PDB file of C-alpha atoms and ligand atoms in Angstrom:
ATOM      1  CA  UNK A   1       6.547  -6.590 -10.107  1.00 78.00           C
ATOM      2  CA  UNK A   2       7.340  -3.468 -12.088  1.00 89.00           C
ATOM      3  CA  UNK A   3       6.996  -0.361 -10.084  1.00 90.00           C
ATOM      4  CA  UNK A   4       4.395   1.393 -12.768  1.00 92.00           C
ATOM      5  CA  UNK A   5       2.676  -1.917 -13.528  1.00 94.00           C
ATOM      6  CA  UNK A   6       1.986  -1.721  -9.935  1.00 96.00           C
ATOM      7  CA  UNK A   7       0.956   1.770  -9.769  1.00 97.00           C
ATOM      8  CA  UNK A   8      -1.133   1.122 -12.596  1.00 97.00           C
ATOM      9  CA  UNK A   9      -3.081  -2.023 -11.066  1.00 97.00           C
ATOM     10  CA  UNK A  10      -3.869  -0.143  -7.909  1.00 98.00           C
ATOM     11  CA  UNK A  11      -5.059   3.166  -9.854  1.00 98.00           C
ATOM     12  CA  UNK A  12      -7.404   0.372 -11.462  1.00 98.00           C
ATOM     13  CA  UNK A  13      -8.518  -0.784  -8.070  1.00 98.00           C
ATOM     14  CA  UNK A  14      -9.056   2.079  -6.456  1.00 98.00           C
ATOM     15  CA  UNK A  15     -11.499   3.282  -9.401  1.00 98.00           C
ATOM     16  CA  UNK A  16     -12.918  -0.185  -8.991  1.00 98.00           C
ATOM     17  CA  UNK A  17     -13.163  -0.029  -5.214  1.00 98.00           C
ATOM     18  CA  UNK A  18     -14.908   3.895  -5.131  1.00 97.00           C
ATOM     19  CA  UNK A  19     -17.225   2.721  -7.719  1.00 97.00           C
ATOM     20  CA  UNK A  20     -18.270  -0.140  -6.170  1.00 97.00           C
ATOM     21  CA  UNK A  21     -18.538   1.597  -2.681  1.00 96.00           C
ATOM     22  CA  UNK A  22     -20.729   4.883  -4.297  1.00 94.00           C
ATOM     23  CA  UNK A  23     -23.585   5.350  -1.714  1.00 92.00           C
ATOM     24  CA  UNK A  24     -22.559   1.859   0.570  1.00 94.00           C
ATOM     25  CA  UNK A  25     -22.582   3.796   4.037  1.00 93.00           C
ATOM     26  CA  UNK A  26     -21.987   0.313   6.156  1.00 95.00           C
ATOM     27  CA  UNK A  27     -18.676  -0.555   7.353  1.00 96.00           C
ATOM     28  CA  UNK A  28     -18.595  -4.238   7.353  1.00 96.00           C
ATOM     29  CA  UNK A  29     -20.044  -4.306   3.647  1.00 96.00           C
ATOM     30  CA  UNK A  30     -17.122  -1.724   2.903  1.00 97.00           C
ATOM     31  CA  UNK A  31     -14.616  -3.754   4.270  1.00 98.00           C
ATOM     32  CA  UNK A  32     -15.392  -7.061   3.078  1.00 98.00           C
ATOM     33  CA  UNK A  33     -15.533  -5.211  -0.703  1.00 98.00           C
ATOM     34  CA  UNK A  34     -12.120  -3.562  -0.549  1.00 98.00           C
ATOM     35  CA  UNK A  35     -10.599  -6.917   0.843  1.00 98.00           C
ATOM     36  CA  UNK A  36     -12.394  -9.014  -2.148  1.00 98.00           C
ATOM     37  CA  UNK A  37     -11.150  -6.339  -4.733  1.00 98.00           C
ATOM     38  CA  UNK A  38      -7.901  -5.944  -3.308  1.00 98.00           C
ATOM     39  CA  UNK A  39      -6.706  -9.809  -3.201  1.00 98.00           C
ATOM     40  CA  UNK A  40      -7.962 -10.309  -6.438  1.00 97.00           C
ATOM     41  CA  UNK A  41      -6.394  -7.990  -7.942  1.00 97.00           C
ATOM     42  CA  UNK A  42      -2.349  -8.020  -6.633  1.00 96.00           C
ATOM     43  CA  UNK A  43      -0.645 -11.118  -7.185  1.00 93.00           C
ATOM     44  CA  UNK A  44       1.510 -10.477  -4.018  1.00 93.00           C
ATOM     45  CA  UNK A  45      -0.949 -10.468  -2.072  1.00 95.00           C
ATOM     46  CA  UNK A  46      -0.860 -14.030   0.151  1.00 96.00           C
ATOM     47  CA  UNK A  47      -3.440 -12.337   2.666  1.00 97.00           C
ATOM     48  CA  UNK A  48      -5.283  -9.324   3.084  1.00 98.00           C
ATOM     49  CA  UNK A  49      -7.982  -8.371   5.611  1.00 98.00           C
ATOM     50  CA  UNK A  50      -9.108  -6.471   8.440  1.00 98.00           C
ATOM     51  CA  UNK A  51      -9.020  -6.428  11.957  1.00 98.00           C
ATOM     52  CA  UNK A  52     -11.307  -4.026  14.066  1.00 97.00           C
ATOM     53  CA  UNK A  53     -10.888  -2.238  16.802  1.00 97.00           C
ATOM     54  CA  UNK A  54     -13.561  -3.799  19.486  1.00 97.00           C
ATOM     55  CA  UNK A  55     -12.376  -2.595  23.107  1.00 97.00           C
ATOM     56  CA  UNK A  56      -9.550  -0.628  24.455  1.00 97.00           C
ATOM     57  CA  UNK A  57      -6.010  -2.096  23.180  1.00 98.00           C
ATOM     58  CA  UNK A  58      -7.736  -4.999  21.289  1.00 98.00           C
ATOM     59  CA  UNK A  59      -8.353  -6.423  17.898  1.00 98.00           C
ATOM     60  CA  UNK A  60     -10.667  -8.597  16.521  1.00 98.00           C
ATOM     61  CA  UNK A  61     -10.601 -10.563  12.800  1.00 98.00           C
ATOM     62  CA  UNK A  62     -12.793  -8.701  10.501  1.00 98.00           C
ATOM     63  CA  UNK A  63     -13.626  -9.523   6.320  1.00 98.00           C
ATOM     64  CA  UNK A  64     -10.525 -11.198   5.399  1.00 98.00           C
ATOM     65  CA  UNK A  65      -9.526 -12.881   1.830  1.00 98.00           C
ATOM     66  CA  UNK A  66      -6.797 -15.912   2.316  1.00 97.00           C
ATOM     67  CA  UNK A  67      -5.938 -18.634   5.116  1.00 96.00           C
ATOM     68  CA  UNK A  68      -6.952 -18.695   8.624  1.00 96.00           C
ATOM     69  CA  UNK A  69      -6.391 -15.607  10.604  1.00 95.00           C
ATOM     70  CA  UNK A  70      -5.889 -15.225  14.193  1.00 95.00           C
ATOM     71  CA  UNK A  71      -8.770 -13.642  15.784  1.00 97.00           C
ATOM     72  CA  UNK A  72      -7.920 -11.647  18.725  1.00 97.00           C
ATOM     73  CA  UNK A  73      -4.758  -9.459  18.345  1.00 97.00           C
ATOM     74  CA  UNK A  74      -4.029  -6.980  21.233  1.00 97.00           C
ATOM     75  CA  UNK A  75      -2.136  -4.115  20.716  1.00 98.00           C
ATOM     76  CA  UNK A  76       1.035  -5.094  22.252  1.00 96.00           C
ATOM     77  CA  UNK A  77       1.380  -7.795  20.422  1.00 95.00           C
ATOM     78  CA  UNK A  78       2.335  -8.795  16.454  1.00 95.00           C
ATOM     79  CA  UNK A  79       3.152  -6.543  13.617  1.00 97.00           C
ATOM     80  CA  UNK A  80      -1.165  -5.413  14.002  1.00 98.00           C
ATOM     81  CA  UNK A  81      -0.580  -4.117  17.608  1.00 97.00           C
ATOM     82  CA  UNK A  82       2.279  -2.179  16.751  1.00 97.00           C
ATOM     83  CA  UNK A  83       0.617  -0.091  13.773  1.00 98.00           C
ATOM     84  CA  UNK A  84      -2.538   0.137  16.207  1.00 98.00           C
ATOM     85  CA  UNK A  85      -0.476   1.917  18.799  1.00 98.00           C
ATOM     86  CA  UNK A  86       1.389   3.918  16.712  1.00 98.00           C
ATOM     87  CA  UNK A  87      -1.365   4.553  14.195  1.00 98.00           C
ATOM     88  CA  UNK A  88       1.307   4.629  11.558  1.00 98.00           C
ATOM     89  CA  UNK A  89       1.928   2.501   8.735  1.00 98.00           C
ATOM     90  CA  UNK A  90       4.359  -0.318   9.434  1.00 98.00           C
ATOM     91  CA  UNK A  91       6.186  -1.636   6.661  1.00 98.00           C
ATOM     92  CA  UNK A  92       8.066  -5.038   7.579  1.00 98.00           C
ATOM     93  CA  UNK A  93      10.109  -6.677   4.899  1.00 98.00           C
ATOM     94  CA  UNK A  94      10.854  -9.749   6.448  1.00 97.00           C
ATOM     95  CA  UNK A  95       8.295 -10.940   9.135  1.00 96.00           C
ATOM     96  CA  UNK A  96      10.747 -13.527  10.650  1.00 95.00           C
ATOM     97  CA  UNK A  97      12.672 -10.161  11.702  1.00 95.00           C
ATOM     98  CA  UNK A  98       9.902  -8.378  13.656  1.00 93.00           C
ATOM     99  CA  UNK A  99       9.902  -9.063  17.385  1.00 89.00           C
ATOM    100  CA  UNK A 100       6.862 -10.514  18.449  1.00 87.00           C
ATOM    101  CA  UNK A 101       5.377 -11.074  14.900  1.00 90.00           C
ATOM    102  CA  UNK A 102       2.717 -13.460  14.962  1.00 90.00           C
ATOM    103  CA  UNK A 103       2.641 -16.163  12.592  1.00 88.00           C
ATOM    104  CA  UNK A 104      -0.763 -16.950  11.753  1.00 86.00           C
ATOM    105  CA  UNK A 105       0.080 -18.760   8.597  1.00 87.00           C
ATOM    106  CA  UNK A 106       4.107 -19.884   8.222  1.00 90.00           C
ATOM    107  CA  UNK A 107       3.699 -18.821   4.479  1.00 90.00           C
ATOM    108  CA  UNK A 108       3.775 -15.213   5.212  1.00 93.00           C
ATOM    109  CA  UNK A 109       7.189 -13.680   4.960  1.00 96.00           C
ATOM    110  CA  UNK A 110       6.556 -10.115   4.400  1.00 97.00           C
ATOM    111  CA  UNK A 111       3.265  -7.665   5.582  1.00 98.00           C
ATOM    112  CA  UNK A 112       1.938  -3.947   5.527  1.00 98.00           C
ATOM    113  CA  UNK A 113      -0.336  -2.926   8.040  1.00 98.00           C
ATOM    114  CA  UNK A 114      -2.103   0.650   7.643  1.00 98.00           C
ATOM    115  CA  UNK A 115      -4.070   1.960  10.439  1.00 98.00           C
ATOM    116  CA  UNK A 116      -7.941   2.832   9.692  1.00 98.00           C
ATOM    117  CA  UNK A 117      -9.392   6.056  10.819  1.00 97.00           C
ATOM    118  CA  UNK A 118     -13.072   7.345  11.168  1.00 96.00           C
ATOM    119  CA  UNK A 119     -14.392  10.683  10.369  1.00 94.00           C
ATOM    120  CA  UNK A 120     -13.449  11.695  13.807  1.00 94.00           C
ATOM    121  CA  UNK A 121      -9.781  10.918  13.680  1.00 96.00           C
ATOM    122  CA  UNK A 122     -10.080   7.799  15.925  1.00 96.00           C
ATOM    123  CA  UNK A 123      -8.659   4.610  14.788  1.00 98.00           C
ATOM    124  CA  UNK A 124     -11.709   1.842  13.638  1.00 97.00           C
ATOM    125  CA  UNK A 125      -9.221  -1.052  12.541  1.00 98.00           C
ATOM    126  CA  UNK A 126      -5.799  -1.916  10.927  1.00 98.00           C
ATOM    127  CA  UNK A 127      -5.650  -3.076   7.268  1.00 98.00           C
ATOM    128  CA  UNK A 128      -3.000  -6.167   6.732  1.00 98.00           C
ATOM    129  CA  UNK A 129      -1.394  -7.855   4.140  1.00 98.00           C
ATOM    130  CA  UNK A 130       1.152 -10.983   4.130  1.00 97.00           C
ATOM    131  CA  UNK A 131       3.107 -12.037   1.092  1.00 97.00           C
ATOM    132  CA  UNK A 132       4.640 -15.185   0.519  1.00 96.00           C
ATOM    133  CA  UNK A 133       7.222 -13.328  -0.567  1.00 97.00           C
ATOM    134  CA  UNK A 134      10.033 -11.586   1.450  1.00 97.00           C
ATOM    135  CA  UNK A 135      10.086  -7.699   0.749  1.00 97.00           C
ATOM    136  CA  UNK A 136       6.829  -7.517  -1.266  1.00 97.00           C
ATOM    137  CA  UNK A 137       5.808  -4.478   0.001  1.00 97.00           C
ATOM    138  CA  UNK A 138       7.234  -0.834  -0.494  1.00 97.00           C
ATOM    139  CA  UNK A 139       5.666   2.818  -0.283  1.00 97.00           C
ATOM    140  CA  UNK A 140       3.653   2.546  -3.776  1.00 97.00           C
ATOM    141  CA  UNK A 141       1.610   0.166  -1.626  1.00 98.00           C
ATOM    142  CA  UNK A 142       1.847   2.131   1.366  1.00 98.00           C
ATOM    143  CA  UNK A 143       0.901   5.474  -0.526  1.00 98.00           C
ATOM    144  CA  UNK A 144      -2.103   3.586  -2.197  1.00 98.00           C
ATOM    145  CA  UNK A 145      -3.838   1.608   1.186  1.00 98.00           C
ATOM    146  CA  UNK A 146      -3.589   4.348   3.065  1.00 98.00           C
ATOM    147  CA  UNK A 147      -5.406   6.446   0.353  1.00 98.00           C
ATOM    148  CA  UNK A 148      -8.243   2.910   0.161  1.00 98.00           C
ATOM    149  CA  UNK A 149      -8.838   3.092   3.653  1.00 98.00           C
ATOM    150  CA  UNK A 150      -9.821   6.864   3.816  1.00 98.00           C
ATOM    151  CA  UNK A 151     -12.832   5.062   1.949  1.00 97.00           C
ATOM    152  CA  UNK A 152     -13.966   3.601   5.433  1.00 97.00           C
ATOM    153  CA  UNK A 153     -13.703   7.419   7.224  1.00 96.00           C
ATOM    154  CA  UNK A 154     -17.485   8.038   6.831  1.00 91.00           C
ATOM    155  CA  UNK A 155     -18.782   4.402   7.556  1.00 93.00           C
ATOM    156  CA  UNK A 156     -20.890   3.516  10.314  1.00 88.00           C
ATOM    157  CA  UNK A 157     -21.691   0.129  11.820  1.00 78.00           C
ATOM    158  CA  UNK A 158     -24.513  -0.981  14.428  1.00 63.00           C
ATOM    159  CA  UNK A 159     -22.415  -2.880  16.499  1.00 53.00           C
ATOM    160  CA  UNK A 160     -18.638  -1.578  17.459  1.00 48.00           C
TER     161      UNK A 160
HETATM  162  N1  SME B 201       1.091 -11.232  11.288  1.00 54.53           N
HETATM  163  C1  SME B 201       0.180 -10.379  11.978  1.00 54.53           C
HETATM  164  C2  SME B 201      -0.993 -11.146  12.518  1.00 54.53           C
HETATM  165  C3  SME B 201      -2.139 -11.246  11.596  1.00 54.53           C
HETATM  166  S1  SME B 201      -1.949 -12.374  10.389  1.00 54.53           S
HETATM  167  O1  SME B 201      -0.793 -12.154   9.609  1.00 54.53           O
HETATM  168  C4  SME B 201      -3.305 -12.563   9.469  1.00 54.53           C
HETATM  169  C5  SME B 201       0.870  -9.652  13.103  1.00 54.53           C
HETATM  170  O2  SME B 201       2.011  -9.952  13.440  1.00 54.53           O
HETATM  171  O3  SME B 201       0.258  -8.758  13.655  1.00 54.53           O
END
C-alpha cells in the first residue's frame, strides 16, 4: 500500500474510532470497537486484537477480529511478551525470524504489537496485529496505534 493512502485510511479511522468511542467509559466495549473498526478498515490486516494484562507477567485473549488466538500469553514468551516487558512497540517484519514467536495461526508472517497504558502509566494490555504478508508493518502504523490506544488511557473495567 501507498504510504499516504495509508496515512489517509488511518486518519479516517481514528476520526471513526473517537467518534464512535465519545462518552463509552468501559474498556472491554472500547476494545472490542477499535478492533472491529480497525480490521475492517486495513486490508493488511490478517489479525488484530487484544490481549489484557490479568496477573503479574501474564496475558489473556481479549476482543479480537480474525482466526483463533491463543489465549494465555506470558510475558516471556512470543512477540506479545516481549512488547509487555519492554512496554515498547515491537515491530517484527518477518515472524518466522523472532525467537520464540508464537504461531497461533501459520498465515501470519509479519505483526506489530503496541503496549496499552492506563491513566496511571501502568500497562492494561498489548494491541497485535498479524499480516499475511511479510513486512506489512512500518512506523506510519506504529505512529498511528500507539496514538488509538491512548483512547483506552481513561477506561475502566469491573473485573481486571
Ligand atoms: N504471534 C503472537 C501471539 C499472538 S497471535 O499472533 C494472535 C506472539 O508471538 O506473541
Amino acid at each position: 500500500m501507498e504510504r499516504e493512502q495509508k496515512e489517509e485510511i488511518y486518519r479516517q479511522v481514528t476520526d471513526a474510532i473517537r467518534a464512535t468511542l465519545e462518552g463509552e467509559t468501559d474498556l472491554i466495549a472500547s476494545m472490542a470497537t477499535i478492533a472491529c473498526l480497525l480490521h475492517h478498515s486495513l486490508d493488511h490486516f490478517f489479525w488484530t486484537g487484544f490481549y489484557r494484562v490479568v496477573a503479574p507477567g501474564e496475558l489473556l485473549i481479549g476482543s479480537y477480529q480474525g482466526t483463533l488466538g491463543c489465549l494465555h500469553i506470558s510475558f516471556d514468551r512470543g512477540v506479545c511478551g516481549a512488547a509487555a516487558r519492554s512496554e515498547e512497540t515491537i515491530v517484527v517484519p518477518n515472524v518466522h525470524q523472532f525467537p520464540g514467536h508464537i504461531a497461533c495461526d501459520s498465515n501470519s508472517k509479519s505483526e506489530i504489537v503496541v503496549p496499552v497504558f492506563d491513566d496511571r502509566d501502568e500497562l492494561i494490555a498489548v494491541l497485535d496485529v498479524d499480516s499475511a504478508e511479510y513486512d506489512a508493518f512500518d512506523e506510519v502504523d506504529k505512529r498511528h496505534l500507539e496514538e488509538i490506544v491512548t483512547f483506552l488511557r481513561n477506561k475502566t473495567t469491573l473485573s481486571p
